[in-house]
Structures are given as C-alpha cells and as structure tokens.
Amino acid sequence: MKKHRVYSISVASVYPHYVAKAEKKGRTKPEVDEIICWLTGHSQETLDDELEKKTTFEDFFEHAPQLNPSRSLITGVICGYRVEDIQEPLMREMRYLDKLIDELAKGRPMAKILRN
C-alpha cells in the first residue's frame, strides 16, 4: 500500500504551526511541548533533538519512547474524521496530536487535554 505523503514531512516543519495556533489563542509553547511529550513519552531534551534532526512523522511516532496508553481516550472530529475511527495506526497517532493541539487552542484545561 502506498504511504501518505504526510508521513515523510518533518515534525519540525509543522511544529511552528502548532505553536502559532496555540499562541494565537493565548496558550504557550511549553504547553505544546507538554502535550507532545505526554503523547509520545519524549522528554523536553529528546523532543528538541527530534526537532533539530528534522525527524519525519513516521520515524517520530515509530521511535517514540513510550506512546501514552491514555491516548485511546482521545475522541472527536479532526480534519473531518472521527479520530477514534481512523484505522491506519500512524495516521491515527498524527490525528491524536492534531486533536490535542486543537483542544489546547480552544482553551481546554491541560488536565482535560492530558486525560487526567
């Protein structure tokens, strides 16, 4: 099966858009980083390393230290699709991240975003 082109995009190229979306709504870069680290198990150091290396989304999620088991609690619509119904594992992981950033930008409290 042919891979989606989005898998070969570097996380670093999209990351500034995540931060800009959050900051536009009064949220912060550290909150974006906290979400990414919560989802993937990265520390701030390893996240910064991945961004510096321009790691692709495919490698970023494939080599994530520890994908959070609570990520399955993320539900709702993102990009016109119900995130919980996405069958392709990598696309689902990417949409989880999109959904969390969207929740941040909409003003949802961090405790709820991180499913605490």
PDB file of C-alpha atoms in Angstrom:
ATOM      1  CA  MET A   1       0.000   0.000   0.000  1.00  0.00           C
ATOM      2  CA  LYS A   2       1.286   3.461  -0.887  1.00  0.00           C
ATOM      3  CA  LYS A   3       2.225   5.629   2.093  1.00  0.00           C
ATOM      4  CA  HIS A   4       0.666   9.021   2.637  1.00  0.00           C
ATOM      5  CA  ARG A   5       2.992  11.882   1.732  1.00  0.00           C
ATOM      6  CA  VAL A   6       2.332  13.477   5.113  1.00  0.00           C
ATOM      7  CA  TYR A   7       4.329  10.683   6.799  1.00  0.00           C
ATOM      8  CA  SER A   8       7.526  11.985   5.211  1.00  0.00           C
ATOM      9  CA  ILE A   9       7.021  15.564   6.423  1.00  0.00           C
ATOM     10  CA  SER A  10       9.331  16.557   9.247  1.00  0.00           C
ATOM     11  CA  VAL A  11       7.770  17.241  12.613  1.00  0.00           C
ATOM     12  CA  ALA A  12       9.984  20.342  12.796  1.00  0.00           C
ATOM     13  CA  SER A  13       8.281  21.825   9.730  1.00  0.00           C
ATOM     14  CA  VAL A  14       4.811  21.534  11.310  1.00  0.00           C
ATOM     15  CA  TYR A  15       5.825  22.298  14.901  1.00  0.00           C
ATOM     16  CA  PRO A  16       5.911  26.117  14.419  1.00  0.00           C
ATOM     17  CA  HIS A  17       2.320  25.926  13.178  1.00  0.00           C
ATOM     18  CA  TYR A  18       1.276  24.050  16.334  1.00  0.00           C
ATOM     19  CA  VAL A  19       2.941  26.724  18.462  1.00  0.00           C
ATOM     20  CA  ALA A  20       1.462  29.582  16.421  1.00  0.00           C
ATOM     21  CA  LYS A  21      -2.033  28.090  16.662  1.00  0.00           C
ATOM     22  CA  ALA A  22      -1.688  27.805  20.441  1.00  0.00           C
ATOM     23  CA  GLU A  23      -0.153  31.250  20.930  1.00  0.00           C
ATOM     24  CA  LYS A  24      -2.812  32.889  18.750  1.00  0.00           C
ATOM     25  CA  LYS A  25      -5.335  31.691  21.341  1.00  0.00           C
ATOM     26  CA  GLY A  26      -3.281  32.751  24.378  1.00  0.00           C
ATOM     27  CA  ARG A  27      -1.613  29.404  25.063  1.00  0.00           C
ATOM     28  CA  THR A  28       2.141  28.748  25.175  1.00  0.00           C
ATOM     29  CA  LYS A  29       4.963  26.828  23.516  1.00  0.00           C
ATOM     30  CA  PRO A  30       5.679  24.955  26.790  1.00  0.00           C
ATOM     31  CA  GLU A  31       2.075  23.733  26.759  1.00  0.00           C
ATOM     32  CA  VAL A  32       2.504  22.469  23.185  1.00  0.00           C
ATOM     33  CA  ASP A  33       5.705  20.701  24.253  1.00  0.00           C
ATOM     34  CA  GLU A  34       3.971  19.196  27.286  1.00  0.00           C
ATOM     35  CA  ILE A  35       1.252  17.764  25.041  1.00  0.00           C
ATOM     36  CA  ILE A  36       3.764  16.270  22.598  1.00  0.00           C
ATOM     37  CA  CYS A  37       5.828  14.792  25.438  1.00  0.00           C
ATOM     38  CA  TRP A  38       2.714  13.374  27.120  1.00  0.00           C
ATOM     39  CA  LEU A  39       1.591  11.730  23.885  1.00  0.00           C
ATOM     40  CA  THR A  40       4.968  10.281  22.849  1.00  0.00           C
ATOM     41  CA  GLY A  41       6.951   9.782  26.044  1.00  0.00           C
ATOM     42  CA  HIS A  42       9.655  12.180  24.901  1.00  0.00           C
ATOM     43  CA  SER A  43      11.441  14.392  27.393  1.00  0.00           C
ATOM     44  CA  GLN A  44      11.979  18.039  26.506  1.00  0.00           C
ATOM     45  CA  GLU A  45      15.561  17.152  25.569  1.00  0.00           C
ATOM     46  CA  THR A  46      14.656  14.297  23.241  1.00  0.00           C
ATOM     47  CA  LEU A  47      11.831  16.316  21.688  1.00  0.00           C
ATOM     48  CA  ASP A  48      14.258  19.148  20.964  1.00  0.00           C
ATOM     49  CA  ASP A  49      16.700  16.609  19.450  1.00  0.00           C
ATOM     50  CA  GLU A  50      13.996  15.186  17.156  1.00  0.00           C
ATOM     51  CA  LEU A  51      13.022  18.670  16.018  1.00  0.00           C
ATOM     52  CA  GLU A  52      16.662  19.557  15.368  1.00  0.00           C
ATOM     53  CA  LYS A  53      17.190  16.346  13.363  1.00  0.00           C
ATOM     54  CA  LYS A  54      14.072  17.139  11.302  1.00  0.00           C
ATOM     55  CA  THR A  55      12.665  13.684  12.013  1.00  0.00           C
ATOM     56  CA  THR A  56       9.729  12.631   9.828  1.00  0.00           C
ATOM     57  CA  PHE A  57       6.341  11.968  11.406  1.00  0.00           C
ATOM     58  CA  GLU A  58       6.743   8.310  10.517  1.00  0.00           C
ATOM     59  CA  ASP A  59      10.036   7.984  12.398  1.00  0.00           C
ATOM     60  CA  PHE A  60       8.893  10.277  15.194  1.00  0.00           C
ATOM     61  CA  PHE A  61       5.994   8.042  16.137  1.00  0.00           C
ATOM     62  CA  GLU A  62       7.693   4.758  15.243  1.00  0.00           C
ATOM     63  CA  HIS A  63      10.593   5.534  17.587  1.00  0.00           C
ATOM     64  CA  ALA A  64       8.652   7.375  20.283  1.00  0.00           C
ATOM     65  CA  PRO A  65       9.954   6.355  23.707  1.00  0.00           C
ATOM     66  CA  GLN A  66       6.537   5.402  25.129  1.00  0.00           C
ATOM     67  CA  LEU A  67       3.243   6.202  23.446  1.00  0.00           C
ATOM     68  CA  ASN A  68       0.827   7.125  26.204  1.00  0.00           C
ATOM     69  CA  PRO A  69      -1.725   4.357  26.804  1.00  0.00           C
ATOM     70  CA  SER A  70      -4.341   7.016  27.663  1.00  0.00           C
ATOM     71  CA  ARG A  71      -4.202   8.337  24.086  1.00  0.00           C
ATOM     72  CA  SER A  72      -7.023   5.940  23.229  1.00  0.00           C
ATOM     73  CA  LEU A  73      -9.270   8.230  25.311  1.00  0.00           C
ATOM     74  CA  ILE A  74      -8.840  10.952  22.668  1.00  0.00           C
ATOM     75  CA  THR A  75     -12.060  11.147  20.674  1.00  0.00           C
ATOM     76  CA  GLY A  76     -13.809  13.598  18.430  1.00  0.00           C
ATOM     77  CA  VAL A  77     -13.563  15.021  14.942  1.00  0.00           C
ATOM     78  CA  ILE A  78     -10.366  16.363  13.395  1.00  0.00           C
ATOM     79  CA  CYS A  79      -9.933  17.172   9.704  1.00  0.00           C
ATOM     80  CA  GLY A  80     -13.439  15.838   9.088  1.00  0.00           C
ATOM     81  CA  TYR A  81     -12.759  12.372  10.530  1.00  0.00           C
ATOM     82  CA  ARG A  82     -13.594  10.831  13.871  1.00  0.00           C
ATOM     83  CA  VAL A  83     -10.149  10.217  15.328  1.00  0.00           C
ATOM     84  CA  GLU A  84     -11.263   7.017  17.064  1.00  0.00           C
ATOM     85  CA  ASP A  85     -12.408   5.555  13.719  1.00  0.00           C
ATOM     86  CA  ILE A  86      -9.121   6.038  11.851  1.00  0.00           C
ATOM     87  CA  GLN A  87      -7.825   2.554  11.057  1.00  0.00           C
ATOM     88  CA  GLU A  88      -4.300   3.316   9.891  1.00  0.00           C
ATOM     89  CA  PRO A  89      -2.136   3.405  13.058  1.00  0.00           C
ATOM     90  CA  LEU A  90       0.299   6.148  12.030  1.00  0.00           C
ATOM     91  CA  MET A  91      -2.444   8.416  10.716  1.00  0.00           C
ATOM     92  CA  ARG A  92      -4.362   7.895  13.967  1.00  0.00           C
ATOM     93  CA  GLU A  93      -1.285   8.912  16.008  1.00  0.00           C
ATOM     94  CA  MET A  94      -0.849  12.043  13.910  1.00  0.00           C
ATOM     95  CA  ARG A  95      -4.511  12.933  14.297  1.00  0.00           C
ATOM     96  CA  TYR A  96      -4.305  12.376  18.057  1.00  0.00           C
ATOM     97  CA  LEU A  97      -1.618  15.057  18.121  1.00  0.00           C
ATOM     98  CA  ASP A  98      -3.677  17.357  15.896  1.00  0.00           C
ATOM     99  CA  LYS A  99      -6.703  16.879  18.144  1.00  0.00           C
ATOM    100  CA  LEU A 100      -4.739  17.671  21.314  1.00  0.00           C
ATOM    101  CA  ILE A 101      -3.304  20.854  19.799  1.00  0.00           C
ATOM    102  CA  ASP A 102      -6.806  21.794  18.669  1.00  0.00           C
ATOM    103  CA  GLU A 103      -8.138  21.287  22.200  1.00  0.00           C
ATOM    104  CA  LEU A 104      -5.321  23.475  23.554  1.00  0.00           C
ATOM    105  CA  ALA A 105      -6.160  26.247  21.097  1.00  0.00           C
ATOM    106  CA  LYS A 106      -9.830  26.030  22.046  1.00  0.00           C
ATOM    107  CA  GLY A 107      -8.930  26.796  25.671  1.00  0.00           C
ATOM    108  CA  ARG A 108      -9.485  23.377  27.195  1.00  0.00           C
ATOM    109  CA  PRO A 109      -7.706  22.949  30.557  1.00  0.00           C
ATOM    110  CA  MET A 110      -4.428  20.997  30.404  1.00  0.00           C
ATOM    111  CA  ALA A 111      -5.690  18.394  32.883  1.00  0.00           C
ATOM    112  CA  LYS A 112      -8.521  17.505  30.494  1.00  0.00           C
ATOM    113  CA  ILE A 113      -6.306  17.609  27.406  1.00  0.00           C
ATOM    114  CA  LEU A 114      -3.908  15.171  29.080  1.00  0.00           C
ATOM    115  CA  ARG A 115      -6.828  12.978  30.120  1.00  0.00           C
ATOM    116  CA  ASN A 116      -6.051  13.278  33.863  1.00  0.00           C
TER     117      ASN A 116
END
